[in-house]
CSV table of C-alpha atoms in Angstrom, one decimal:
chain,number,residue,atom,x,y,z
O,1,MET,CA,126.2,78.6,97.4
O,2,GLU,CA,122.9,76.8,96.5
O,3,ASP,CA,124.3,73.5,97.9
O,4,LYS,CA,125.1,75.1,101.2
O,5,ILE,CA,121.6,76.6,101.5
O,6,VAL,CA,120.0,73.1,100.7
O,7,LEU,CA,122.3,71.5,103.3
O,8,GLN,CA,121.4,74.1,105.9
O,9,ASP,CA,117.6,73.5,105.2
O,10,ASN,CA,118.1,69.7,105.5
O,11,ALA,CA,120.1,70.1,108.7
O,12,GLU,CA,117.3,72.2,110.2
O,13,ILE,CA,114.6,69.6,109.2
O,14,ILE,CA,116.7,66.7,110.5
O,15,ASN,CA,117.4,68.4,113.8
O,16,ARG,CA,113.6,69.1,114.2
O,17,LYS,CA,112.7,65.5,113.5
O,18,LEU,CA,115.3,64.2,116.0
O,19,GLY,CA,113.9,66.6,118.6
O,20,LEU,CA,110.4,65.3,118.0
O,21,LEU,CA,111.7,61.7,118.3
O,22,LEU,CA,113.4,62.5,121.6
O,23,ASP,CA,110.3,64.4,122.9
O,24,THR,CA,108.2,61.3,122.2
O,25,GLY,CA,110.6,59.0,124.0
O,26,CYS,CA,111.1,61.2,127.0
O,27,LEU,CA,107.3,61.6,127.4
O,28,LEU,CA,106.9,57.8,127.4
O,29,MET,CA,109.8,57.4,129.9
O,30,GLU,CA,108.4,60.1,132.2
O,31,CYS,CA,105.0,58.4,132.2
O,32,SER,CA,106.6,55.0,133.2
O,33,ALA,CA,106.3,53.0,130.0
O,34,ASP,CA,108.5,50.0,130.0
O,35,THR,CA,111.6,50.2,127.8
O,36,THR,CA,110.3,47.7,125.2
O,37,ARG,CA,107.1,49.8,124.8
O,38,ILE,CA,109.2,52.9,124.4
O,39,MET,CA,111.3,51.3,121.7
O,40,ARG,CA,108.3,49.9,119.8
O,41,THR,CA,106.6,53.3,119.7
O,42,LEU,CA,109.8,55.1,118.7
O,43,LYS,CA,110.3,52.7,115.8
O,44,ARG,CA,106.9,53.7,114.4
O,45,THR,CA,107.8,57.4,115.0
O,46,ILE,CA,111.0,56.9,113.1
O,47,VAL,CA,109.1,55.5,110.1
O,48,TYR,CA,106.7,58.5,110.2
O,49,LEU,CA,109.5,61.0,110.3
O,50,GLY,CA,111.1,59.4,107.3
O,51,LEU,CA,114.5,58.8,109.0
O,52,ARG,CA,116.6,56.0,107.7
O,53,ASP,CA,116.8,53.3,110.4
O,54,GLU,CA,120.3,52.1,109.4
O,55,ASN,CA,121.7,55.6,109.9
O,56,LEU,CA,120.0,56.2,113.3
O,57,HIS,CA,121.4,55.2,116.7
O,58,LEU,CA,119.1,55.5,119.7
O,59,CYS,CA,120.0,55.1,123.4
O,60,VAL,CA,117.2,55.0,126.0
O,61,ASN,CA,118.1,55.4,129.6
O,62,TYR,CA,116.0,56.2,132.7
O,63,ASP,CA,117.1,59.9,132.9
O,64,ILE,CA,118.3,60.8,129.5
O,65,LEU,CA,117.7,59.8,125.8
O,66,MET,CA,120.3,60.2,123.1
O,67,VAL,CA,120.0,59.9,119.4
O,68,ASN,CA,122.6,60.1,116.6
O,69,TYR,CA,121.8,60.4,112.9
O,70,ASN,CA,124.7,60.2,110.4
O,71,ASP,CA,125.9,59.4,106.9
O,72,ASP,CA,129.4,59.3,105.4
O,73,ILE,CA,129.7,63.1,105.6
O,74,HIS,CA,127.3,64.6,108.3
O,75,SER,CA,126.5,63.6,111.9
O,76,PHE,CA,123.7,65.0,114.0
O,77,THR,CA,123.5,64.2,117.8
O,78,LYS,CA,120.9,65.3,120.3
O,79,PHE,CA,120.2,64.7,124.0
O,80,LYS,CA,117.1,65.2,126.1
O,81,HIS,CA,116.8,64.9,129.8
O,82,CYS,CA,113.7,63.3,131.5
O,83,LYS,CA,112.5,66.0,133.9
O,84,ARG,CA,110.3,63.9,136.2
O,85,HIS,CA,108.8,60.5,136.5
O,86,ILE,CA,105.1,59.9,137.1
O,87,ILE,CA,102.7,57.2,136.1
O,88,ASP,CA,100.2,58.1,133.3
O,89,MET,CA,98.7,55.2,131.4
O,90,ALA,CA,96.5,57.5,129.4
O,91,VAL,CA,99.5,59.3,127.8
O,92,ILE,CA,101.2,55.9,127.0
O,93,SER,CA,98.0,54.8,125.3
O,94,GLU,CA,97.5,58.0,123.4
O,95,LEU,CA,101.1,58.2,122.3
O,96,SER,CA,100.7,54.7,120.8
O,97,HIS,CA,97.6,55.9,118.9
O,98,LEU,CA,99.5,59.0,117.8
O,99,SER,CA,102.4,57.0,116.4
O,100,TRP,CA,99.9,55.1,114.1
O,101,ASP,CA,97.8,58.1,113.2
O,102,SER,CA,100.8,60.1,112.2
O,103,ILE,CA,101.7,57.5,109.6
O,104,GLU,CA,98.1,56.7,108.4
O,105,GLN,CA,97.2,60.4,108.1
O,106,ASN,CA,100.6,61.6,106.7
O,107,MET,CA,100.5,64.1,109.5
O,108,PRO,CA,102.5,67.4,109.0
O,109,LEU,CA,105.3,67.9,111.5
O,110,ASP,CA,103.6,71.0,112.9
O,111,VAL,CA,100.4,69.0,113.7
O,112,TYR,CA,102.4,66.2,115.3
O,113,ASP,CA,104.4,68.7,117.4
O,114,GLU,CA,101.2,70.3,118.5
O,115,LYS,CA,99.5,67.0,119.5
O,116,LEU,CA,102.7,65.9,121.3
O,117,THR,CA,102.7,69.2,123.3
O,118,GLU,CA,99.1,68.8,124.2
O,119,LEU,CA,99.7,65.3,125.5
O,120,GLY,CA,102.6,66.6,127.6
O,121,LYS,CA,100.3,69.1,129.3
O,122,LYS,CA,97.3,66.8,129.6
O,123,ARG,CA,98.2,65.1,132.8
O,124,ASN,CA,95.2,65.2,135.2
O,125,ARG,CA,92.2,63.2,134.2
O,126,TYR,CA,90.8,63.1,137.7
O,127,THR,CA,90.5,65.8,140.4
O,128,PRO,CA,92.9,65.5,143.3
O,129,TRP,CA,90.2,64.4,145.7
O,130,GLN,CA,88.9,61.8,143.2
O,131,VAL,CA,92.4,60.3,143.1
O,132,ALA,CA,92.7,60.5,146.9
O,133,ILE,CA,89.4,58.8,147.4
O,134,GLY,CA,90.2,56.1,144.7
O,135,SER,CA,93.6,55.4,146.4
O,136,GLY,CA,92.0,55.2,149.8
O,137,PHE,CA,89.4,52.7,148.7
O,138,ALA,CA,92.2,50.8,146.9
O,139,CYS,CA,94.0,50.4,150.3
O,140,GLY,CA,90.7,49.4,151.9
O,141,GLY,CA,90.4,46.6,149.2
O,142,PHE,CA,93.9,45.5,150.2
O,143,CYS,CA,92.7,45.4,153.8
O,144,ILE,CA,89.9,43.0,152.9
O,145,GLN,CA,92.5,40.8,151.1
O,146,PHE,CA,94.4,40.6,154.5
O,147,GLY,CA,91.3,39.4,156.4
O,148,CYS,CA,89.7,42.6,157.9
O,149,ASP,CA,85.9,43.1,158.1
O,150,TRP,CA,84.1,45.8,156.1
O,151,THR,CA,84.0,48.2,159.0
O,152,ALA,CA,87.8,48.1,159.1
O,153,PHE,CA,87.8,48.5,155.3
O,154,PHE,CA,86.3,52.0,155.8
O,155,TYR,CA,88.8,52.9,158.5
O,156,ALA,CA,91.7,51.8,156.4
O,157,SER,CA,90.3,53.8,153.5
O,158,LEU,CA,89.8,57.0,155.5
O,159,ALA,CA,93.4,56.9,156.8
O,160,ALA,CA,94.7,56.3,153.3
O,161,ILE,CA,92.6,59.0,151.7
O,162,LEU,CA,93.9,61.7,154.1
O,163,GLY,CA,97.5,60.5,153.9
O,164,PHE,CA,97.5,60.3,150.1
O,165,ARG,CA,95.9,63.8,149.8
O,166,LEU,CA,98.7,65.1,152.0
O,167,LYS,CA,101.2,63.4,149.8
O,168,MET,CA,99.7,65.1,146.7
O,169,TYR,CA,99.8,68.5,148.5
O,170,MET,CA,103.4,68.1,149.5
O,171,GLY,CA,104.3,67.1,145.9
O,172,SER,CA,102.5,70.2,144.5
O,173,LYS,CA,104.7,72.4,146.8
O,174,GLY,CA,107.9,70.9,145.5
O,175,MET,CA,108.8,68.7,148.5
O,176,ASN,CA,111.3,65.9,148.0
O,177,VAL,CA,109.5,62.8,146.8
O,178,TYR,CA,111.0,60.5,149.4
O,179,ALA,CA,110.4,62.9,152.2
O,180,GLY,CA,106.7,63.2,151.1
O,181,ILE,CA,106.4,59.4,151.1
O,182,GLY,CA,107.8,59.1,154.6
O,183,ILE,CA,105.6,61.9,156.0
O,184,SER,CA,102.4,60.6,154.3
O,185,ALA,CA,103.1,57.0,155.5
O,186,PHE,CA,103.6,58.4,159.1
O,187,VAL,CA,100.3,60.4,159.0
O,188,SER,CA,98.3,57.5,157.5
O,189,THR,CA,99.6,55.1,160.2
O,190,MET,CA,98.9,57.6,163.0
O,191,LEU,CA,95.3,58.0,161.7
O,192,ALA,CA,94.8,54.2,161.6
O,193,TRP,CA,96.0,54.1,165.2
O,194,LEU,CA,93.6,56.8,166.3
O,195,LEU,CA,90.7,55.0,164.6
O,196,THR,CA,91.4,51.9,166.7
O,197,PHE,CA,90.1,53.8,169.7
O,198,ILE,CA,86.6,53.4,168.3
O,199,SER,CA,86.7,49.6,168.8
O,200,VAL,CA,89.2,49.0,171.6
O,201,GLY,CA,90.4,50.9,174.6
O,202,PRO,CA,88.6,53.0,177.2
O,203,TYR,CA,86.8,55.2,174.6
O,204,ALA,CA,85.1,52.3,172.7
O,205,ASP,CA,81.9,52.6,174.8
O,206,TYR,CA,81.4,56.2,173.6
O,207,PHE,CA,80.9,55.0,170.0
O,208,PRO,CA,77.8,53.1,168.7
O,209,THR,CA,78.1,49.4,168.2
O,210,PHE,CA,77.9,49.6,164.4
O,211,MET,CA,81.2,51.5,164.3
O,212,HIS,CA,83.1,48.8,166.1
O,213,THR,CA,85.2,46.3,164.2
O,214,ALA,CA,86.5,42.9,165.1
O,215,THR,CA,89.7,43.5,163.2
O,216,PRO,CA,90.9,47.0,164.5
O,217,TRP,CA,94.6,46.4,163.8
O,218,HIS,CA,94.3,45.3,160.1
O,219,PRO,CA,94.1,48.9,158.8
O,220,PHE,CA,97.7,49.3,160.0
O,221,LEU,CA,98.6,46.8,157.3
O,222,ALA,CA,96.9,48.6,154.4
O,223,CYS,CA,96.6,52.3,155.2
O,224,ALA,CA,99.9,53.3,153.5
O,225,LEU,CA,99.9,50.8,150.6
O,226,TYR,CA,99.0,53.6,148.1
O,227,ILE,CA,102.8,54.2,148.2
O,228,VAL,CA,103.7,50.7,147.0
O,229,PRO,CA,105.6,51.2,143.7
O,230,GLY,CA,104.0,48.3,141.8
O,231,VAL,CA,104.6,49.8,138.3
O,232,PRO,CA,108.4,50.4,138.8
O,233,LEU,CA,108.7,46.9,140.2
O,234,ILE,CA,107.0,45.3,137.3
O,235,ASN,CA,108.8,47.5,134.8
O,236,PHE,CA,112.1,46.5,136.5
O,237,VAL,CA,111.5,42.8,135.9
O,238,SER,CA,110.2,43.4,132.4
O,239,ASP,CA,113.2,45.5,131.4
O,240,ALA,CA,115.6,42.9,132.9
O,241,LEU,CA,113.9,40.1,131.0
O,242,ASP,CA,114.0,42.1,127.7
O,243,GLY,CA,117.7,42.9,128.1
O,244,HIS,CA,117.4,46.6,129.3
O,245,ILE,CA,119.5,45.9,132.4
O,246,GLN,CA,120.7,49.4,133.2
O,247,THR,CA,117.2,51.0,133.1
O,248,GLY,CA,115.8,48.1,135.0
O,249,ILE,CA,118.4,48.5,137.8
O,250,ILE,CA,117.6,52.2,138.2
O,251,ARG,CA,113.9,51.4,138.5
O,252,ALA,CA,114.7,48.8,141.1
O,253,LEU,CA,116.8,51.2,143.2
O,254,ASN,CA,114.1,53.9,143.0
O,255,THR,CA,111.6,51.3,144.2
O,256,LEU,CA,113.9,50.4,147.1
O,257,LEU,CA,114.1,54.0,148.2
O,258,MET,CA,110.4,54.5,148.0
O,259,VAL,CA,109.7,51.4,150.1
O,260,GLY,CA,112.5,52.4,152.6
O,261,ALA,CA,110.9,55.9,153.0
O,262,MET,CA,107.5,54.3,153.6
O,263,SER,CA,108.9,51.9,156.1
O,264,PHE,CA,110.7,54.7,157.9
O,265,GLY,CA,107.5,56.7,158.2
O,266,ILE,CA,105.5,53.7,159.5
O,267,ALA,CA,108.3,52.8,161.9
O,268,CYS,CA,108.2,56.3,163.4
O,269,ALA,CA,104.5,56.1,163.8
O,270,ILE,CA,104.6,52.7,165.5
O,271,LYS,CA,107.2,53.9,168.0
O,272,ILE,CA,105.0,56.8,169.0
O,273,CYS,CA,101.9,54.5,169.2
O,274,GLY,CA,103.9,51.9,171.2
O,275,ILE,CA,102.5,49.1,169.0
O,276,SER,CA,104.7,46.7,167.1
O,277,ASN,CA,103.3,43.2,167.4
O,278,PHE,CA,101.1,43.6,164.3
O,279,VAL,CA,104.2,43.9,162.1
O,280,THR,CA,105.3,40.3,162.8
O,281,THR,CA,102.4,38.5,164.4
O,282,LEU,CA,99.1,39.8,162.9
O,283,SER,CA,97.8,37.2,160.5
O,284,MET,CA,97.2,38.1,156.9
O,285,ILE,CA,95.2,35.0,156.0
O,286,PRO,CA,91.7,36.0,154.9
O,287,HIS,CA,88.5,33.9,155.5
O,288,HIS,CA,86.1,35.8,153.2
O,289,ASN,CA,84.0,34.2,150.5
O,290,TYR,CA,85.1,34.7,146.9
O,291,PHE,CA,82.4,37.3,146.2
O,292,GLU,CA,84.0,39.6,148.8
O,293,PHE,CA,87.4,38.9,147.3
O,294,ALA,CA,86.0,39.9,143.9
O,295,VAL,CA,84.5,43.1,145.2
O,296,ALA,CA,87.7,44.1,147.1
O,297,ALA,CA,89.8,43.3,144.0
O,298,ALA,CA,87.7,45.4,141.7
O,299,ILE,CA,87.8,48.3,144.1
O,300,SER,CA,91.6,48.1,144.5
O,301,ALA,CA,92.2,47.7,140.7
O,302,MET,CA,90.0,50.7,139.8
O,303,GLY,CA,91.5,52.8,142.7
O,304,PHE,CA,95.0,52.2,141.6
O,305,SER,CA,94.0,52.9,138.0
O,306,MET,CA,92.9,56.4,139.1
O,307,ILE,CA,96.3,56.9,140.7
O,308,TYR,CA,97.9,55.9,137.4
O,309,ASN,CA,95.7,58.3,135.3
O,310,THR,CA,94.2,55.4,133.4
O,311,PRO,CA,91.5,56.4,130.9
O,312,LYS,CA,88.1,56.2,132.4
O,313,ARG,CA,86.8,53.9,129.5
O,314,LEU,CA,89.2,51.2,130.7
O,315,LEU,CA,88.1,51.1,134.4
O,316,PRO,CA,85.4,48.4,134.0
O,317,ALA,CA,87.9,46.2,132.0
O,318,ILE,CA,90.6,46.7,134.7
O,319,ALA,CA,88.1,45.9,137.4
O,320,VAL,CA,87.3,42.5,135.7
O,321,GLY,CA,91.0,41.9,135.3
O,322,GLY,CA,91.6,42.6,139.0
O,323,ILE,CA,88.8,40.2,139.9
O,324,ILE,CA,90.3,37.4,137.7
O,325,ALA,CA,93.8,37.9,139.0
O,326,VAL,CA,93.0,38.1,142.7
O,327,CYS,CA,90.4,35.4,142.8
O,328,PHE,CA,92.5,32.9,140.8
O,329,ARG,CA,95.5,33.8,143.0
O,330,ASN,CA,93.5,33.1,146.1
O,331,PHE,CA,92.2,29.9,144.7
O,332,VAL,CA,95.7,28.6,144.0
O,333,ASN,CA,97.2,30.1,147.1
O,334,LEU,CA,94.6,29.3,149.8
O,335,GLY,CA,93.4,25.8,150.8
O,336,PRO,CA,92.6,23.4,153.6
O,337,SER,CA,95.7,24.2,155.6
O,338,ASN,CA,94.3,27.7,156.3
O,339,HIS,CA,90.6,26.7,156.4
O,340,ASN,CA,89.9,28.1,152.9
O,341,ILE,CA,88.7,26.7,149.6
O,342,GLY,CA,91.6,26.3,147.1
O,343,LEU,CA,94.6,24.3,145.8
O,344,ASP,CA,96.8,25.3,148.8
O,345,GLN,CA,99.9,25.9,146.6
O,346,GLY,CA,101.1,29.0,148.4
O,347,LEU,CA,101.4,32.8,147.7
O,348,ILE,CA,104.2,32.6,145.3
O,349,ILE,CA,102.7,30.1,142.9
O,350,GLY,CA,99.3,31.7,143.4
O,351,SER,CA,100.6,35.1,142.4
O,352,LEU,CA,102.3,33.7,139.3
O,353,ALA,CA,99.2,31.8,138.3
O,354,GLY,CA,96.9,34.8,138.8
O,355,SER,CA,99.1,37.3,136.8
O,356,THR,CA,99.7,34.8,134.0
O,357,LEU,CA,96.0,34.1,133.5
O,358,VAL,CA,95.0,37.7,133.4
O,359,SER,CA,97.9,38.6,131.1
O,360,LEU,CA,96.9,35.8,128.7
O,361,ILE,CA,93.4,37.3,128.5
O,362,ILE,CA,94.7,40.8,128.1
O,363,THR,CA,97.0,39.9,125.2
O,364,ARG,CA,93.7,39.4,123.3
O,365,ALA,CA,91.7,42.1,125.1
O,366,GLN,CA,94.2,44.9,124.2
O,367,HIS,CA,92.9,44.7,120.6
O,368,TRP,CA,89.3,45.0,121.8
O,369,PHE,CA,90.1,48.2,123.7
O,370,HIS,CA,92.7,49.5,121.3
O,371,THR,CA,95.3,50.2,124.1
O,372,PRO,CA,98.7,48.9,125.0
O,373,GLN,CA,98.9,45.7,127.1
O,374,GLN,CA,100.7,47.6,129.9
O,375,CYS,CA,97.7,49.9,130.4
O,376,LEU,CA,95.4,46.9,131.2
O,377,SER,CA,97.7,44.3,132.8
O,378,ILE,CA,99.6,46.4,135.4
O,379,PRO,CA,96.5,48.0,137.1
O,380,SER,CA,94.9,44.5,137.1
O,381,VAL,CA,97.7,42.8,139.0
O,382,ILE,CA,98.6,45.7,141.4
O,383,PRO,CA,96.2,44.3,144.1
O,384,MET,CA,98.5,41.3,144.3
O,385,VAL,CA,101.7,43.3,145.0
O,386,PRO,CA,103.0,42.2,148.5
O,387,GLY,CA,103.5,45.6,149.9
O,388,VAL,CA,103.1,44.4,153.5
O,389,LEU,CA,105.8,41.8,153.2
O,390,MET,CA,108.2,44.4,151.8
O,391,TYR,CA,107.8,46.8,154.6
O,392,ARG,CA,107.6,44.0,157.2
O,393,ALA,CA,111.1,42.9,156.0
O,394,LEU,CA,112.5,46.4,156.2
O,395,PHE,CA,110.9,47.1,159.5
O,396,ALA,CA,112.4,43.9,160.9
O,397,PHE,CA,115.8,45.0,159.9
O,398,ILE,CA,115.2,48.5,161.5
O,399,GLU,CA,114.0,46.9,164.8
O,400,MET,CA,116.8,44.4,165.3
O,401,SER,CA,117.9,44.2,168.9
O,402,GLY,CA,120.1,41.0,168.9
O,403,VAL,CA,117.4,38.5,169.6
O,404,VAL,CA,118.0,35.1,168.0
O,405,GLY,CA,115.8,34.6,164.9
O,406,GLU,CA,115.3,38.3,164.0
O,407,VAL,CA,117.4,38.0,160.8
O,408,THR,CA,115.6,34.8,159.8
O,409,VAL,CA,112.2,36.6,160.1
O,410,ALA,CA,113.4,39.6,158.1
O,411,MET,CA,115.0,37.5,155.4
O,412,ASN,CA,111.9,35.3,155.2
O,413,ASN,CA,109.7,38.3,154.5
O,414,LEU,CA,112.2,39.8,152.1
O,415,ILE,CA,112.7,36.6,150.1
O,416,LYS,CA,109.0,35.8,150.0
O,417,ALA,CA,108.2,39.4,148.9
O,418,SER,CA,110.9,39.3,146.2
O,419,LEU,CA,109.7,35.9,144.8
O,420,VAL,CA,106.0,37.1,144.8
O,421,ILE,CA,107.0,40.3,142.9
O,422,PHE,CA,109.1,38.3,140.4
O,423,GLY,CA,106.2,35.9,139.9
O,424,ILE,CA,103.8,38.7,139.3
O,425,ALA,CA,106.1,40.4,136.8
O,426,LEU,CA,107.0,37.1,135.1
O,427,GLY,CA,103.3,36.3,134.8
O,428,VAL,CA,102.6,39.7,133.2
O,429,THR,CA,105.6,39.6,130.9
O,430,LEU,CA,106.0,36.0,129.6
O,431,PRO,CA,102.6,35.7,127.8
O,432,HIS,CA,103.3,38.9,126.0
O,433,ILE,CA,106.8,37.7,125.1
O,434,PHE,CA,105.4,34.5,123.7
O,435,VAL,CA,102.8,36.2,121.5
O,436,ARG,CA,105.1,39.1,120.6
O,437,GLY,CA,106.2,37.4,117.4
O,438,LEU,CA,102.6,37.1,116.3
O,439,LEU,CA,101.8,40.7,117.4
O,440,ASP,CA,104.9,42.1,115.7
O,441,SER,CA,104.0,40.4,112.4
O,442,LYS,CA,100.5,41.9,112.5
O,443,GLN,CA,101.9,45.3,113.3
O,444,LYS,CA,104.5,45.1,110.5
O,445,LYS,CA,101.7,44.2,108.1
O,446,ARG,CA,99.6,47.1,109.4
O,447,LEU,CA,102.6,49.4,109.1
O,448,PHE,CA,103.3,48.2,105.5
O,449,ASN,CA,99.7,48.8,104.5
O,450,ALA,CA,99.7,52.3,106.2
O,451,LEU,CA,102.9,53.3,104.3
O,452,ALA,CA,101.5,52.0,101.0
O,453,GLU,CA,98.3,54.0,101.5
O,454,ARG,CA,100.3,57.1,102.4
O,455,ASP,CA,102.5,56.8,99.3
O,456,ARG,CA,99.4,56.3,97.2
O,457,HIS,CA,97.8,59.5,98.5
O,458,MET,CA,101.0,61.4,98.0
O,459,LEU,CA,101.1,60.3,94.3
O,460,GLU,CA,97.5,61.3,93.8
O,461,GLN,CA,98.2,64.7,95.2
O,462,ARG,CA,101.2,65.2,92.9
O,463,ALA,CA,99.2,64.1,89.9
């Protein structure tokens, strides 16, 4: 009888520990951590929970996590479904800290459970309007990168602010994610079109000169780029390179659906406006000085960081990362062939170089700021994501009418966008892969010391 009671108590404890493990993994997946980051944090959590790694089998997928814990006699299996997928860099960072604190402080299960529940609820670190304004100025920063003047920067920002706020409102009312993306892209594009009347057309004379812009069509290129799924794109490549193919493919398909919804909304707006030439002929080659590039990059990086719920303490570092990535990308990309200063190596090589440089710096900086590499590197390189090329490619396919060369234009944009995305993700991932061995050895040493310190405290308490 006593053996049965002991077994029942052990079973209850094991089931609770497995539940906490799944809660931790699901929260990371829901906040868009890459799979390697999830597995690394879960391994520390397994050590904290005192589960034998050789008896535990863990499967991490995009929508569901599964764990099995067994010995020669008993077997415990639990599943947990990921309810929604957002982007929250603060939760990813805080969960990493919690996994270390739980070991170093020998945290009781009740305390760990309470802290985990608080992290699951603590989602909004900025007000809705702060996020909308940040996203709007981020799109304005993109517009500067495409060659617009600073007056057009504000027009692109205004259209993006209102469109993104509408997207947030529709999301809060439970609207389908892809429908919300399409509608918000449509509204932002229509607003950008209405703002062109200030500078061109019969109504321009009614507005003061300082409100006129020499680049009235450039806001069309950037007003909906708050939708560009840069984090899933980078996570897709990172997962694929690390061998998590299934999760990576699901992230890629989700990205394609988001870009498709955005393209559909923009295409509908363009049809109503009767304007389509900017999609294929409007130049994206900028001719600003590098100081303006730096300002625009910092604005974009911090704006997207607000969308991603990045801790406020990291915003200055991310702004510097964005400046390094974009300015070095432009220096490698631009050159004499387009009347700029640089090496003239093209967008693909430039994007790879910019993301690699900033990632190399962040592999060291992550220890200064005590945060995972992903929380610094991804917001820093987001201003380089080729959102315009992506929806130009899809729009070209949508608008096909049988004219010779249409497929060539569409495929050119699609292939170039894909290679740029791959270059960015490769630049972010490879430096971390190369130094992972060194980082892992340091983390193993820290983990060993933490466990030794915990055991010492436990022995002192028993004595």
